[in-house]
Every structure is written in C-alpha cells, then in structure tokens.
Coordinates of C-alpha atoms and ligand atoms in Angstrom, one line a residue:
X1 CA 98.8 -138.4 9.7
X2 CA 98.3 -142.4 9.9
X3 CA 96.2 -143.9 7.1
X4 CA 93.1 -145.7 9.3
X5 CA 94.0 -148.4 7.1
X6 CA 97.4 -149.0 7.8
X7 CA 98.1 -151.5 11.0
X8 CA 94.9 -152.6 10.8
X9 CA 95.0 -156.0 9.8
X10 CA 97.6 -157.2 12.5
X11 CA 95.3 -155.0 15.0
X12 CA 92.7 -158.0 14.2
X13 CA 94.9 -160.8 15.7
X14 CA 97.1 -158.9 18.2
X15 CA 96.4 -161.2 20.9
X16 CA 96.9 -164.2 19.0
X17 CA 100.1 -162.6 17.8
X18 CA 101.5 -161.3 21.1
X19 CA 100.6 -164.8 22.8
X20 CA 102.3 -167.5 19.8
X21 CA 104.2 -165.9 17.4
X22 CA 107.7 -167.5 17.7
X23 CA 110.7 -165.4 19.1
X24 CA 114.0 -165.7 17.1
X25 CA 117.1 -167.4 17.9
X26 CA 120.2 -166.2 19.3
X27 CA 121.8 -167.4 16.2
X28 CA 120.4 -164.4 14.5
X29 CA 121.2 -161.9 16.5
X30 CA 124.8 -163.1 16.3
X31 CA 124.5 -163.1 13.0
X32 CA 123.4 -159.5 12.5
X33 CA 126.2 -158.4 14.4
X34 CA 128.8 -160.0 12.5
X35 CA 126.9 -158.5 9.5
X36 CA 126.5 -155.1 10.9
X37 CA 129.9 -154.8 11.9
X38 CA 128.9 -153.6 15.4
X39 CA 127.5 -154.8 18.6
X40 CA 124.1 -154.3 19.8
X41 CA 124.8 -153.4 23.4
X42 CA 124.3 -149.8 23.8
X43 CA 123.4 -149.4 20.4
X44 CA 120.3 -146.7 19.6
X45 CA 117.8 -148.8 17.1
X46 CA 114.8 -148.4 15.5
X47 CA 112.6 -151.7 15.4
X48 CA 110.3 -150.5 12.3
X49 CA 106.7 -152.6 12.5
X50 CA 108.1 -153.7 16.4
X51 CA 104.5 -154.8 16.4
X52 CA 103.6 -156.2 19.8
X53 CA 107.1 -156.3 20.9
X54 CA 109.0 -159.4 19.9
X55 CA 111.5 -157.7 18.5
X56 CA 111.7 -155.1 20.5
X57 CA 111.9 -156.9 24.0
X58 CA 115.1 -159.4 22.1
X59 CA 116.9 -156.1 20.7
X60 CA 116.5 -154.5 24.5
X61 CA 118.2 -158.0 26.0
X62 CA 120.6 -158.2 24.3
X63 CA 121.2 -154.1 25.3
X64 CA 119.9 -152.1 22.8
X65 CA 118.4 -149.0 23.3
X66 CA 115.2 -149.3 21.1
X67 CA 112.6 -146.9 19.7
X68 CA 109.8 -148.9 18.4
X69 CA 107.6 -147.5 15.6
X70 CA 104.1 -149.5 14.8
X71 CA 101.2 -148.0 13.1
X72 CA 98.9 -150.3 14.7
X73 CA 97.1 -149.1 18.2
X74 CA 96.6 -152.7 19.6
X75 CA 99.8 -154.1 18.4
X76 CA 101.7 -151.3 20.0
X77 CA 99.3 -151.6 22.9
X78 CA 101.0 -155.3 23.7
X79 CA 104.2 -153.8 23.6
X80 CA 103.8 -151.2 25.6
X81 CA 102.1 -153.1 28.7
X82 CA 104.6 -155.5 28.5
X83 CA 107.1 -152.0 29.4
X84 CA 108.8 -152.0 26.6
X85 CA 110.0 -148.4 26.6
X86 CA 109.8 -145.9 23.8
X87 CA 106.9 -146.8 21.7
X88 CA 105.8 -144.6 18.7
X89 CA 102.4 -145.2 16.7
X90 CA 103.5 -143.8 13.1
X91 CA 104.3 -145.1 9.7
X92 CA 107.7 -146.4 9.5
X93 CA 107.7 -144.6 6.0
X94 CA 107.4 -141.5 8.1
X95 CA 109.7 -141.8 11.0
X96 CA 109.3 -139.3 13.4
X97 CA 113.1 -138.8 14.4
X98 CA 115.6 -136.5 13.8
X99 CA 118.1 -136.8 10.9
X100 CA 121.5 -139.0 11.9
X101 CA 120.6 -140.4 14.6
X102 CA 120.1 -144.2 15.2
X103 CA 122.5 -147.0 14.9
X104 CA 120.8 -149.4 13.3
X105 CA 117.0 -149.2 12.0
X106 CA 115.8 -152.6 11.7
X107 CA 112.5 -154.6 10.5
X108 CA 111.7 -157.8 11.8
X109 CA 109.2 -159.5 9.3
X110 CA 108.0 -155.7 8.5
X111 CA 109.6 -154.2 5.9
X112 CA 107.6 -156.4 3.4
X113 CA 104.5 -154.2 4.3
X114 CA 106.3 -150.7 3.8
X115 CA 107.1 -149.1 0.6
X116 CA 110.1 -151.1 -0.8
X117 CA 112.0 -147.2 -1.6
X118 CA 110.8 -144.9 0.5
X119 CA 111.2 -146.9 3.6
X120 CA 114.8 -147.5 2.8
X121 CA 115.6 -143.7 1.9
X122 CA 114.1 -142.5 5.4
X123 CA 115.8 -145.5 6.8
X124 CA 119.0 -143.9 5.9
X125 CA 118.1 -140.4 6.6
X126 CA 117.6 -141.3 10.7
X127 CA 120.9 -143.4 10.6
X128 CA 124.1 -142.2 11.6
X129 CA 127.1 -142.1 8.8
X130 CA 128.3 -145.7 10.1
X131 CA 124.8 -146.8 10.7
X132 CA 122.9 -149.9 9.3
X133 CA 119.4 -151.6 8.2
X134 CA 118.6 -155.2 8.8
X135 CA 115.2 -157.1 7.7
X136 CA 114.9 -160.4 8.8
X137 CA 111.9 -162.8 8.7
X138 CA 111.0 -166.5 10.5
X139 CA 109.6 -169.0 8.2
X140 CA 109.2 -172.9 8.6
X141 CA 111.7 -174.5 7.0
X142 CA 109.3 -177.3 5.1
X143 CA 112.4 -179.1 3.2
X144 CA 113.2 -180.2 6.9
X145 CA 110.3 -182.0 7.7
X146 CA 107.5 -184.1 5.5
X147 CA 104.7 -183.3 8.3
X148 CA 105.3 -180.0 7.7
X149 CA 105.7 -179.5 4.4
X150 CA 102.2 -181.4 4.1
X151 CA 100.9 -179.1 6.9
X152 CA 101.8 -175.9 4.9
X153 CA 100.0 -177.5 1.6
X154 CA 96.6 -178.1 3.3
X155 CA 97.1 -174.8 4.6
X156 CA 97.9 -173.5 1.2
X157 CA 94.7 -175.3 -0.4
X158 CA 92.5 -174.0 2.7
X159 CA 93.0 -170.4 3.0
X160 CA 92.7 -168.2 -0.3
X161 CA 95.1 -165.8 0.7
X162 CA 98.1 -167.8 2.1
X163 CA 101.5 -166.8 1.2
X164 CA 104.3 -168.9 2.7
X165 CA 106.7 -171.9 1.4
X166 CA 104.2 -174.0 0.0
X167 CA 102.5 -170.9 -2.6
X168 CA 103.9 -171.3 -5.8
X169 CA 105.6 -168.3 -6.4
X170 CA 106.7 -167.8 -2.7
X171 CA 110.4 -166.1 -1.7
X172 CA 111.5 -164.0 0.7
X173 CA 111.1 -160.3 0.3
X174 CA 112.9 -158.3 -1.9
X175 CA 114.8 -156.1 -0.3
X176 CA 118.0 -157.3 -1.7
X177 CA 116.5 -155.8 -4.7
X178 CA 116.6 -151.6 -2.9
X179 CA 119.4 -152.5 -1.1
X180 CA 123.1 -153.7 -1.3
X181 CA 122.9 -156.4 1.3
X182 CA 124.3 -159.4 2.7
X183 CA 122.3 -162.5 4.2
X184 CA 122.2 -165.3 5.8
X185 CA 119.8 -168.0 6.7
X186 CA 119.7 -169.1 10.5
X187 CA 118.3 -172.5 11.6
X188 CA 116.5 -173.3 14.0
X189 CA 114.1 -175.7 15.8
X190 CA 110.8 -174.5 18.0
X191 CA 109.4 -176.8 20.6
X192 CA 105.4 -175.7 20.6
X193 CA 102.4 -177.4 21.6
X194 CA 99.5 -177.7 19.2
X195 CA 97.4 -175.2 20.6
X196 CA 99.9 -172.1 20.5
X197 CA 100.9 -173.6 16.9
X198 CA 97.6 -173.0 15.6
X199 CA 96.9 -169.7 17.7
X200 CA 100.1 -168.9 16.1
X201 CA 98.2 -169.7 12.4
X202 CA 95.4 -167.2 13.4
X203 CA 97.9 -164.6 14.1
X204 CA 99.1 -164.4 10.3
X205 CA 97.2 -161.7 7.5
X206 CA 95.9 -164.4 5.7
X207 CA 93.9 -165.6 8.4
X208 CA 92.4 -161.8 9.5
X209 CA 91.0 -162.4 5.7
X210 CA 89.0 -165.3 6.7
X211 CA 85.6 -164.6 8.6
X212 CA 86.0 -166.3 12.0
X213 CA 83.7 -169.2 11.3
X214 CA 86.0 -170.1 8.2
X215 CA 88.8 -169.7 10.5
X216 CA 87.3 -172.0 13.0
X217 CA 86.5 -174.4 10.4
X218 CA 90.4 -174.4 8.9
X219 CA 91.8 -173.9 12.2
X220 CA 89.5 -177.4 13.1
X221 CA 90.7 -179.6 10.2
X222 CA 94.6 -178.5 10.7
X223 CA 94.3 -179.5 14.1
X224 CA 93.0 -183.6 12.9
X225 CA 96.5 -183.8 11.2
X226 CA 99.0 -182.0 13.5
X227 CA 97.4 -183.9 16.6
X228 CA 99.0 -186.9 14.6
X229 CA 102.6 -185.2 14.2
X230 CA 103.1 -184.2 17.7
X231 CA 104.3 -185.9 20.4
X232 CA 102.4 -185.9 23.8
X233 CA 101.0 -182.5 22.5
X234 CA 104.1 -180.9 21.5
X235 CA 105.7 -180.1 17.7
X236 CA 109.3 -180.8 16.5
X237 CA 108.8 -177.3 14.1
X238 CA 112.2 -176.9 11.8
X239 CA 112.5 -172.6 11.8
X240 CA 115.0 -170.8 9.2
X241 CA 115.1 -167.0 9.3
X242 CA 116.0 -164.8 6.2
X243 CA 118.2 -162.1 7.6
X244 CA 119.4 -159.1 5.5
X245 CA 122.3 -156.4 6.0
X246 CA 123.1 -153.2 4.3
X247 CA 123.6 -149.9 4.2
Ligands
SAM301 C1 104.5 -159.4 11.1 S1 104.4 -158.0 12.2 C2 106.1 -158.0 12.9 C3 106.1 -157.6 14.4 C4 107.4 -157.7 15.1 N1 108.4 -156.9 14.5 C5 107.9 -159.1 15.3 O1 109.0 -159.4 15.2 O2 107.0 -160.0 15.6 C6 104.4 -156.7 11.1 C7 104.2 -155.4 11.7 O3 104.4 -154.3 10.7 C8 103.5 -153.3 11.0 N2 103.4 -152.4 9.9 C9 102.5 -152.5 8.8 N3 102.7 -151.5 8.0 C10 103.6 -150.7 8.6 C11 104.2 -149.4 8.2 N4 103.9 -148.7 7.1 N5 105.1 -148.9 9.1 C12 105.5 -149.5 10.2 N6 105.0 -150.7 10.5 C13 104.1 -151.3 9.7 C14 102.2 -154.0 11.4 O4 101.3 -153.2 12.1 C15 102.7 -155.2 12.2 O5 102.7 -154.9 13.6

C-alpha cells in the first residue's frame, strides 16, 4: 500500500512542475550511455519518481521502452495525459515488477527522496544480470554566473527550507555512498523567460512549505532582481547535471 504521505508534496505544485521544470540536455543522455555501457534504443527502463514525465517522455525519444513508477496521483496524472505509456502509481522502494527484468532502472532527481538502501537493493532485484542504475539531478551552476549566484542567496535567505548551491552544507546526493558508481557533470545553458523561471521556483519542495501568500511575497521580490538580469525578458541560466552509474 502507498503511504498517503508519500508524493504528496510534489502533488502540491504539479502544474508548476509539469509547465517549467527544465528538461535535460542531450549531453547527458550521451553520457549515460557511455557510462552504462549500452544504448537506450530499445532498451526496457524503469524511470523511478518519472514524476510528471520529463524523464520519461526524453528516455522514450531517445527509444526506450519505459515503465514509469510515481507515488504521486497528480504528478503521474501529467504524465499520463501527455500519453506517456506505462505509468504505475507505487513506491519506487516497492516496485511492482517481476525479478530480472529491466535494463536500466533510473531516477532523475528522485532517488534522493527514496530510502538510500532499499531502493538500490530492489533496484537490482528488477534488473537484468547486465543491467544498470543511473541518478542524475539538474542544478544551476552558480560558479558560472554572479546574477545567479546572488539569485540563489536571496533565495536561500527567503525561504526557510531551501536546499540548493547556495545552503551551506549543500552537495549532491549520496548515492555514491550505496553504490559503486561513476559520474560526470554535464553543462549546459537554459534560455527561459522570467515568468516560467520563477513558476519553475514554485515547483521546488521548499516552496510547497511556504503558505501561498509567502510564496507570493518571495516569488514578488525575486522577480525585482531577475527582471534586471534578463534580457528583453529572457535568462542566460548556466545548468550542470550530476549524473551517476553503477551497478
Ligand atoms: C523532483 S521530481 C522528479 C520528476 C522527474 N523524474 C523529472 O525528471 O522531472 C521527484 C519525484 O519523485 C517522486 N517520489 C517521491 N518519493 C518517491 C518514492 N518513494 N518512490 C518513487 N518516487 C518518489 C515524487 O512524487 C516526484 O514526482
């Protein structure tokens, strides 16, 4: 059974989510290829927290078949009326699949909201002998740009729950920790306007915290300084994802 708790704080945001959060670059999926040893097309994977279907719809383009697994009912509710395929509302600590089956289970900034063990142990009990895991996450890449790096320290100072580069004790996830692994960071660069940039802000946890006046309120004073940093509307934003391989 599904804890009613679990999913539920995306399931707050889901439009803003499934409207601005950024997609990921080609470079990564390249890059988990090479690091996987094997080439999504045709491949069976398991997007694990797939979410409202970011993931999902990049894995099936590049020919993947994909099974995604979400907890949350309005997440999983983008995804599916966008047709994504085979969606599944369970607990990606829980998969409901068979034993040996999958190519590659995957969690695109997920796995940091699963348990750390058991998600990796039932990870490898639906992969196949040759099969792999991959986590990856998208973060702004403040040491790129001053406006930004200022933009993420407001942010930090505005919203008691923020974690990102600008919290002290901020790094990526640990799953190098559960898992032998190899990374990489990709690079990239997201052309946004304003408005989906901070629609984007509103889809993050720490902002389903916030009671939506204080969200209005930060969401308001963020807006004074990035209407100064773009240019006829639209942000230069410097993007770096965290991407993980193992077995
Ligand atoms: C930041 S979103 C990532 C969505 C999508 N993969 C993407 O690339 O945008 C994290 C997702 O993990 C899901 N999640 C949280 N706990 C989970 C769990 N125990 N099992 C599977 N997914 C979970 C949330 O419901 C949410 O949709």
């Amino acid at each position: 059974m599904i804890r009613r708790t679990l999913g539920k704080v995306f399931d707050r945001v889901a439009d803003a989510y499934d409207a601005a959060r950024p997609g990921y670059p080609d470079g990564l999926f390249a890059a988990l290829a090479e690091l996987a040893e094997t080439s999504l097309n045709g491949a069976l994977v398991v997007d694990v927290g797939a979410g409202t279907g970011i993931s999902t719809r990049a894995l099936q383009a590049r020919g993947a078949r994909v099974v995604a697994v979400d907890p949350g009912a309005e997440m999983l509710s983008r995804l599916v009326s966008r047709g994504a395929g085979a969606a599944v509302r369970a607990d990606g600590n829980q998969l409901p699949l068979h034993d040996g089956v999958a190519d590659l289970v995957c969690y695109a900034q997920s796995w940091h909201w699963l348990d750390p063990v058991v998600s990796v142990n039932e990870a490898r009990r639906v992969l196949r002998r040759t099969g792999m895991i991959a986590a990856w996450w998208n973060t702004h890449d403040t040491a790129r740009a001053d406006w930004l790096a200022g933009y993420e320290a407001e942010l930090a100072e505005l919203a008691p729950e923020y974690w990102g580069p600008a919290h002290p004790q901020w790094r990526v996830p640990s799953i190098a920790a559960v898992l032998d692994v190899e990374e990489r960071w990709v690079h990239w660069t997201r052309l946004v306007t304003v408005d989906d940039f901070l629609l984007d802000l509103r889809s993050h946890s720490y902002m389903a915290a916030l009671d939506p006046g204080q969200a209005d309120e930060l969401v308001g004073r963020l807006r004074g300084r990035l209407d100064g940093d773009a240019q006829e509307g639209v942000l230069t934003v410097p993007m770096r994802v965290y991407l993980a391989v193992g077995r």
